[in-house]
Amino acid sequence: FNIPLNQILYGPPGTGKTYATKEKAVRIANPSFFDGDVLSKSREEIVEEYNWLCEKGQIVFTTFHQSLSYEDFVEGIKPNLIEVEKGDLGYKIENGIFKKLCISAMQTKKSNNFDSKYKEFIDKLEENPNLELYTPVHKKPFNIQINSNETTVAIPQTEKATRMGITKQMLYDYILDGEIREWKPYTTAIGDYLKKEFSVDIQKVNSSVNNHVLIIDEINRGNVSSIFGELITLLEEDKRKGNKEEISVELPYSKKPFSVPPNLYIIGTMNTADRSVEALDTALRRRFAFEEVMPKPELLKDVEISGFNVQDLLKTINLRIEALLDRDHTIGHSYFFKVKDAENKEDTLKQVFKDSIIPLLQEYFYGDYSRIGLVLGEGFVKQAQKTDEKQFAKFSDLNGSIAVPVRYELISIDINFNIGEALEKLMANA
């Protein structure tokens, strides 16, 4: 099967959606790693390859949240502290997560030694803090210094002596592609000096043959239409760069044309128990393939606790949740993996119920302990002590006719809690 360019893994909490993104990302970014057989590699090997591909910049991981904006994701105007000691504040156009990865996916050149050479350049500036250079056309002298952010500061030898910050990334972009964002004479002079004096190597590459992957965890937690903006249209396969219906747009800050490369894949994850799912942008839904990731109790079939099989335990809990709510609010198998690998399985299972399962059910049922009791049984939920009707104030003749509703409360899971008895009551009618 062809791997979709844009896909979202969706399902209840704890089903391993984020866990699965690593294997999927490696399969996309380096298909030869698996030799055609996913089972040929251990999880440790997959994670090691994933980390290496992240270091190379072929895989990028991010998480959407309510504060993430278009400026963080695509491009925006960001503050740039040019002169720390004076506190002068400047601004620059900065590429966001998505645009940086798109540029990397279309890269035609690279430098293997730029980082080390830039470090040598910094060391020289610290030894000679007023190194003199000349602008390339008019040969006007200026000095360069390095600030605490490792940004080069150009200072013209004029009465005004305006300080101009030229970042490491700006110099890298100029040396590799001739791109100049601002301060053209000074960026050019410093970039040429760095390239010549420190022997920065430049190699041609064809990044278009290397797939790049952006993993967006909790994609439904952000304001998707605001974060993607006009780029939602560009995500479609036929609208990508080089395809028949290619579309490019002029970005609002840089005023430069931009398109999405065909070798950039997006993998999102989405928790269906999260109430923000309904707010997921319809335009985004149309452009993504959806893959459901549901609980897999069979992964726990070998785990026994107090005579009960954890696979059967999870199945029973989820059947009851489905009956009371729906399948989107079931509980994932990953919550019980701690038990699978624990030495003291009983104590670990008690902790899982206390820290994970019960709080999740409290959220699902809005603190209705009678419904939690229908799921977990009398081993976890008990009837609260009856309220004394005499505690109410005298009011007409109603006191004697008020039917005090039955209340329920959680049984405290402490050192004296008997998990075996609780499981027995939970599974009694299973």
XYZ file of C-alpha atoms in Angstrom:
430
model
C 0.000 0.000 0.000
C 1.091 3.573 -0.667
C 1.801 5.571 2.472
C -0.459 8.661 2.576
C 1.304 12.020 2.638
C -0.984 13.214 5.431
C -2.364 10.822 8.034
C -3.835 10.971 11.529
C -3.789 8.163 14.085
C -6.883 8.446 16.243
C -8.300 6.494 19.141
C -8.905 6.400 22.906
C -6.166 7.352 25.388
C -3.424 4.839 26.080
C -3.631 2.917 22.804
C -0.067 3.740 21.702
C -0.695 6.373 19.026
C 2.421 8.426 19.818
C 4.343 5.172 20.318
C 3.395 4.064 16.793
C 4.525 7.319 15.155
C 8.219 6.458 15.626
C 8.013 3.261 13.611
C 5.887 4.925 10.922
C 8.264 7.895 10.673
C 11.325 5.645 10.324
C 9.548 3.562 7.686
C 8.897 6.757 5.677
C 12.230 8.550 6.208
C 14.440 5.471 5.715
C 12.492 2.643 4.029
C 15.606 0.476 3.597
C 16.073 0.271 7.385
C 13.484 -2.509 7.727
C 14.600 -4.513 4.671
C 10.950 -5.052 3.841
C 10.165 -6.660 7.211
C 9.098 -4.473 10.145
C 9.389 -7.413 12.544
C 13.094 -7.768 11.743
C 13.958 -4.842 14.025
C 13.639 -4.536 17.793
C 12.027 -1.518 19.442
C 15.460 -0.391 20.677
C 16.827 -0.406 17.118
C 13.801 1.515 15.818
C 14.155 4.171 18.530
C 17.882 4.502 17.841
C 17.226 5.002 14.116
C 14.413 7.450 14.910
C 16.722 9.546 17.130
C 19.418 9.553 14.442
C 16.929 10.725 11.778
C 15.774 13.476 14.181
C 19.377 14.621 14.579
C 19.744 14.689 10.795
C 16.624 16.835 10.564
C 14.610 14.339 8.509
C 12.092 13.834 11.335
C 10.683 16.645 13.467
C 8.336 16.134 16.430
C 6.010 18.805 17.788
C 2.831 19.027 19.868
C -0.113 21.295 19.122
C -1.596 23.312 21.975
C -3.922 26.276 22.422
C -1.104 28.860 22.395
C 0.600 27.632 19.208
C 0.150 30.102 16.354
C 0.793 30.575 12.638
C 3.868 32.588 13.598
C 5.306 29.572 15.455
C 4.384 27.059 12.759
C 5.016 28.880 9.460
C 6.757 32.240 9.922
C 6.442 35.347 12.032
C 8.133 38.434 13.403
C 10.146 37.588 16.502
C 12.192 39.758 18.887
C 15.953 39.728 18.381
C 18.113 40.983 21.259
C 20.989 42.609 19.411
C 22.820 44.376 22.213
C 22.377 42.609 25.536
C 24.220 45.138 27.667
C 22.102 48.063 26.413
C 18.875 46.075 26.165
C 18.177 47.296 22.625
C 15.478 45.157 21.076
C 15.254 44.411 17.369
C 12.882 42.252 15.328
C 13.403 39.693 12.608
C 11.344 37.388 10.405
C 11.830 33.875 11.714
C 10.835 30.607 10.056
C 8.525 28.320 12.004
C 8.569 24.554 12.547
C 6.798 23.639 9.324
C 8.591 26.068 7.011
C 12.018 25.014 8.324
C 11.253 21.375 7.533
C 9.949 22.279 4.068
C 13.182 24.164 3.332
C 15.212 21.203 4.583
C 13.225 18.833 2.342
C 14.042 20.983 -0.709
C 17.681 21.616 0.197
C 20.194 21.335 -2.660
C 23.378 22.038 -0.678
C 24.745 21.232 2.744
C 27.837 21.814 4.878
C 29.252 19.099 7.103
C 31.649 21.344 9.007
C 29.756 24.653 9.376
C 29.045 24.194 13.109
C 32.673 23.489 13.991
C 33.944 26.309 11.756
C 31.468 28.767 13.243
C 32.777 27.804 16.700
C 36.331 28.606 15.517
C 35.011 31.927 14.173
C 33.485 32.754 17.583
C 36.728 31.885 19.358
C 38.644 34.262 17.072
C 36.162 37.087 17.692
C 36.465 36.592 21.451
C 40.251 36.933 21.107
C 39.927 39.933 18.788
C 36.610 41.598 19.752
C 36.865 44.406 17.164
C 37.858 42.561 14.010
C 37.695 44.913 11.016
C 36.060 43.990 7.700
C 34.905 45.959 4.615
C 31.593 46.020 2.763
C 32.009 44.310 -0.649
C 30.916 47.159 -2.956
C 31.728 50.479 -1.306
C 34.594 49.113 0.837
C 33.327 50.843 3.956
C 35.045 49.597 7.128
C 33.091 48.054 9.996
C 33.910 46.034 13.099
C 32.376 42.759 14.191
C 31.824 41.367 17.658
C 30.038 38.355 19.105
C 27.321 38.664 21.739
C 26.236 36.218 24.440
C 23.712 34.594 22.053
C 26.582 33.733 19.664
C 25.170 36.235 17.174
C 27.604 38.306 15.124
C 27.159 42.061 15.616
C 28.282 44.378 12.792
C 29.185 47.948 13.844
C 29.875 50.501 11.062
C 32.696 52.955 11.721
C 30.362 55.926 11.579
C 29.207 58.489 14.092
C 25.905 56.704 14.630
C 27.530 53.229 14.818
C 24.261 51.266 14.501
C 24.644 47.718 15.790
C 23.270 45.052 13.430
C 22.702 41.483 14.545
C 23.486 38.751 12.009
C 22.617 35.310 13.334
C 24.361 32.005 12.726
C 21.394 30.834 10.628
C 21.536 33.959 8.464
C 25.214 33.313 7.720
C 24.519 29.625 7.024
C 21.734 30.512 4.563
C 23.971 32.994 2.770
C 26.984 30.650 2.493
C 24.874 27.748 1.207
C 22.255 29.402 -0.985
C 23.168 33.083 -1.208
C 20.002 33.972 0.690
C 20.195 37.370 2.411
C 17.403 38.306 4.818
C 18.699 41.722 5.944
C 21.842 43.864 6.364
C 23.010 42.768 2.900
C 26.489 44.410 2.768
C 27.411 43.151 6.228
C 25.924 39.649 5.853
C 27.788 39.267 2.553
C 31.129 40.471 3.949
C 30.971 38.329 7.106
C 29.729 35.256 5.197
C 32.522 35.532 2.607
C 35.117 36.003 5.369
C 33.833 32.971 7.297
C 33.714 30.780 4.192
C 37.224 31.743 2.993
C 39.192 32.070 6.231
C 37.740 28.992 7.935
C 37.312 26.747 4.867
C 33.587 26.025 5.185
C 32.818 23.109 2.873
C 29.756 23.055 0.613
C 28.375 19.895 -0.978
C 25.558 19.389 -3.450
C 22.783 17.134 -2.211
C 19.447 15.984 -3.528
C 17.207 16.131 -0.463
C 14.194 15.531 -2.666
C 15.057 11.814 -2.673
C 14.979 11.797 1.148
C 11.560 11.763 2.721
C 11.015 14.140 5.637
C 8.419 13.592 8.358
C 6.615 16.031 10.640
C 4.944 14.350 13.632
C 2.190 16.466 15.210
C 1.093 15.032 18.530
C -2.367 16.050 19.796
C -3.150 17.721 16.472
C -6.711 18.502 17.586
C -5.537 20.478 20.632
C -4.485 23.502 18.563
C -6.548 25.923 16.502
C -5.782 24.106 13.261
C -7.273 26.649 10.830
C -5.268 29.424 12.511
C -1.998 27.460 12.720
C -1.970 26.215 9.110
C -3.607 29.287 7.605
C -3.514 29.292 3.803
C -1.189 26.272 3.787
C -4.074 23.818 4.336
C -4.701 23.885 0.569
C -1.019 23.245 -0.180
C -1.019 19.972 1.784
C -2.959 18.093 -0.916
C -0.816 15.755 -3.003
C -1.613 17.308 -6.386
C -1.025 20.827 -4.984
C 2.524 20.002 -3.837
C 5.595 21.453 -5.547
C 6.320 19.890 -8.947
C 2.904 18.257 -9.335
C 0.316 19.037 -12.016
C -1.816 21.345 -9.892
C 1.099 22.911 -7.971
C 0.140 25.975 -5.945
C 2.440 28.469 -4.272
C 1.396 31.311 -2.014
C 3.077 34.546 -0.963
C 3.755 34.393 2.756
C 2.543 37.425 4.743
C 5.810 38.384 6.457
C 8.662 37.439 4.111
C 6.579 38.274 0.984
C 8.200 35.308 -0.780
C 6.474 32.501 -2.711
C 6.147 29.234 -0.801
C 5.010 25.735 -1.711
C 5.043 22.381 0.079
C 7.502 19.773 -1.265
C 6.213 16.330 -2.338
C 8.620 14.488 -0.028
C 7.241 15.938 3.210
C 4.941 13.605 5.167
C 2.750 14.601 8.117
C 1.691 12.173 10.862
C -0.771 13.480 13.437
C -2.236 11.861 16.559
C -5.668 12.549 17.989
C -7.290 11.435 21.250
C -10.963 10.650 20.587
C -11.881 10.994 24.255
C -10.858 14.646 24.074
C -13.834 16.944 23.656
C -11.855 19.167 21.267
C -12.093 16.499 18.547
C -15.398 17.923 17.309
C -13.683 21.254 16.680
C -11.148 19.742 14.269
C -11.202 21.795 11.091
C -13.323 20.173 8.370
C -10.887 21.330 5.678
C -8.107 19.482 7.499
C -10.211 16.322 7.827
C -10.621 16.173 4.039
C -6.886 16.320 3.454
C -5.824 13.586 5.893
C -6.182 9.823 5.878
C -7.431 8.535 9.246
C -6.195 5.345 10.894
C -8.001 4.085 13.987
C -5.828 2.826 16.859
C -7.923 0.895 19.394
C -7.056 -0.964 22.632
C -5.301 -4.304 22.139
C -6.028 -6.412 25.242
C -4.323 -9.396 23.587
C -0.958 -7.758 24.286
C -1.645 -8.462 27.985
C -2.702 -12.100 27.611
C 0.331 -13.440 29.467
C -0.148 -11.225 32.532
C -1.839 -12.881 35.530
C -2.634 -11.128 38.819
C -4.336 -12.764 41.798
C -5.702 -15.479 39.507
C -7.132 -13.051 36.939
C -5.907 -12.466 33.404
C -5.258 -8.763 32.663
C -6.422 -9.241 29.072
C -9.863 -10.326 30.330
C -9.827 -7.523 32.903
C -9.292 -4.817 30.261
C -11.885 -6.373 27.930
C -14.469 -6.361 30.719
C -13.813 -2.751 31.702
C -14.024 -1.574 28.083
C -17.242 -3.504 27.336
C -18.897 -1.735 30.263
C -17.572 1.685 29.210
C -18.884 1.121 25.672
C -22.313 0.259 27.080
C -22.414 3.391 29.254
C -20.642 5.810 26.868
C -19.088 4.749 23.547
C -16.000 3.047 22.118
C -14.145 6.379 21.844
C -13.883 6.474 25.648
C -12.443 3.020 26.193
C -9.127 2.544 27.994
C -5.900 1.726 26.185
C -3.670 -1.241 26.890
C -0.583 0.894 27.541
C -1.819 1.821 31.029
C -1.251 -1.802 32.069
C 2.211 -2.206 30.557
C 3.706 -1.093 33.866
C 2.114 -4.159 35.427
C 3.458 -6.438 32.709
C 7.079 -5.577 33.497
C 6.779 -5.067 37.279
C 8.238 -7.350 39.945
C 5.362 -6.729 42.372
C 2.410 -6.863 39.993
C -0.296 -6.470 42.678
C 1.111 -3.213 44.062
C 1.774 -1.884 40.571
C -1.803 -2.657 39.488
C -3.133 -0.861 42.574
C -1.072 2.172 41.577
C -2.360 2.033 37.993
C -5.972 2.060 39.192
C -5.275 4.844 41.676
C -3.234 7.147 39.394
C -4.647 6.422 35.922
C -7.815 4.343 35.557
C -9.993 5.889 38.290
C -9.075 9.543 37.455
C -9.860 8.800 33.796
C -13.264 7.338 34.722
C -13.968 10.313 36.994
C -13.403 12.559 33.993
C -15.517 10.372 31.699
C -18.485 10.205 34.083
C -18.108 13.713 35.566
C -17.703 12.321 39.095
C -20.823 10.105 38.948
C -19.537 7.323 41.216
C -22.582 5.141 40.647
C -21.520 4.746 37.002
C -17.910 4.175 37.966
C -19.253 1.448 40.267
C -21.040 -0.174 37.303
C -17.663 -0.402 35.569
C -15.360 -1.378 38.447
C -17.715 -3.008 40.921
C -18.067 -2.917 44.705
C -14.374 -3.529 45.232
C -13.583 0.021 44.148
C -16.818 1.933 44.864
C -19.032 1.711 47.941
C -22.280 3.220 49.119
C -21.667 6.271 51.257
C -22.972 6.498 54.794
C -26.616 7.536 54.764
C -27.267 11.182 55.457
C -29.117 11.901 58.688
C -32.419 13.457 57.622
C -32.476 15.469 60.839
C -29.563 17.550 59.627
C -31.913 19.591 57.435
C -33.516 22.771 58.779
C -37.198 22.648 59.673
C -39.205 23.800 56.694
C -42.959 23.331 56.600
C -43.925 19.662 56.443
C -41.365 18.569 53.835
C -38.748 17.197 56.244
C -40.470 13.892 56.742
C -41.201 13.346 53.052
C -37.761 14.083 51.555
C -36.182 10.984 49.970
C -32.446 11.358 50.444
C -30.714 9.976 47.322
C -28.191 7.170 47.642
C -24.635 8.453 47.405
C -21.507 6.532 46.440
C -17.832 7.106 47.103
C -14.508 5.625 46.085
C -12.808 3.097 48.301
C -9.395 4.391 49.286
C -6.605 2.481 47.533
C -3.969 2.344 50.254
C -1.583 -0.163 51.773
C -4.488 -2.169 53.208
C -6.434 -2.296 49.939
C -6.926 -5.890 48.776
C -6.557 -5.867 45.006
C -7.429 -9.564 44.723
C -10.848 -9.098 46.346
C -11.485 -5.966 44.260
C -10.720 -7.840 41.036
C -12.959 -10.699 42.089
C -15.903 -8.304 42.516
C -15.049 -6.516 39.271
C -15.067 -9.781 37.295
C -18.002 -11.369 39.161
C -20.526 -10.911 36.338
C -18.044 -10.856 33.447
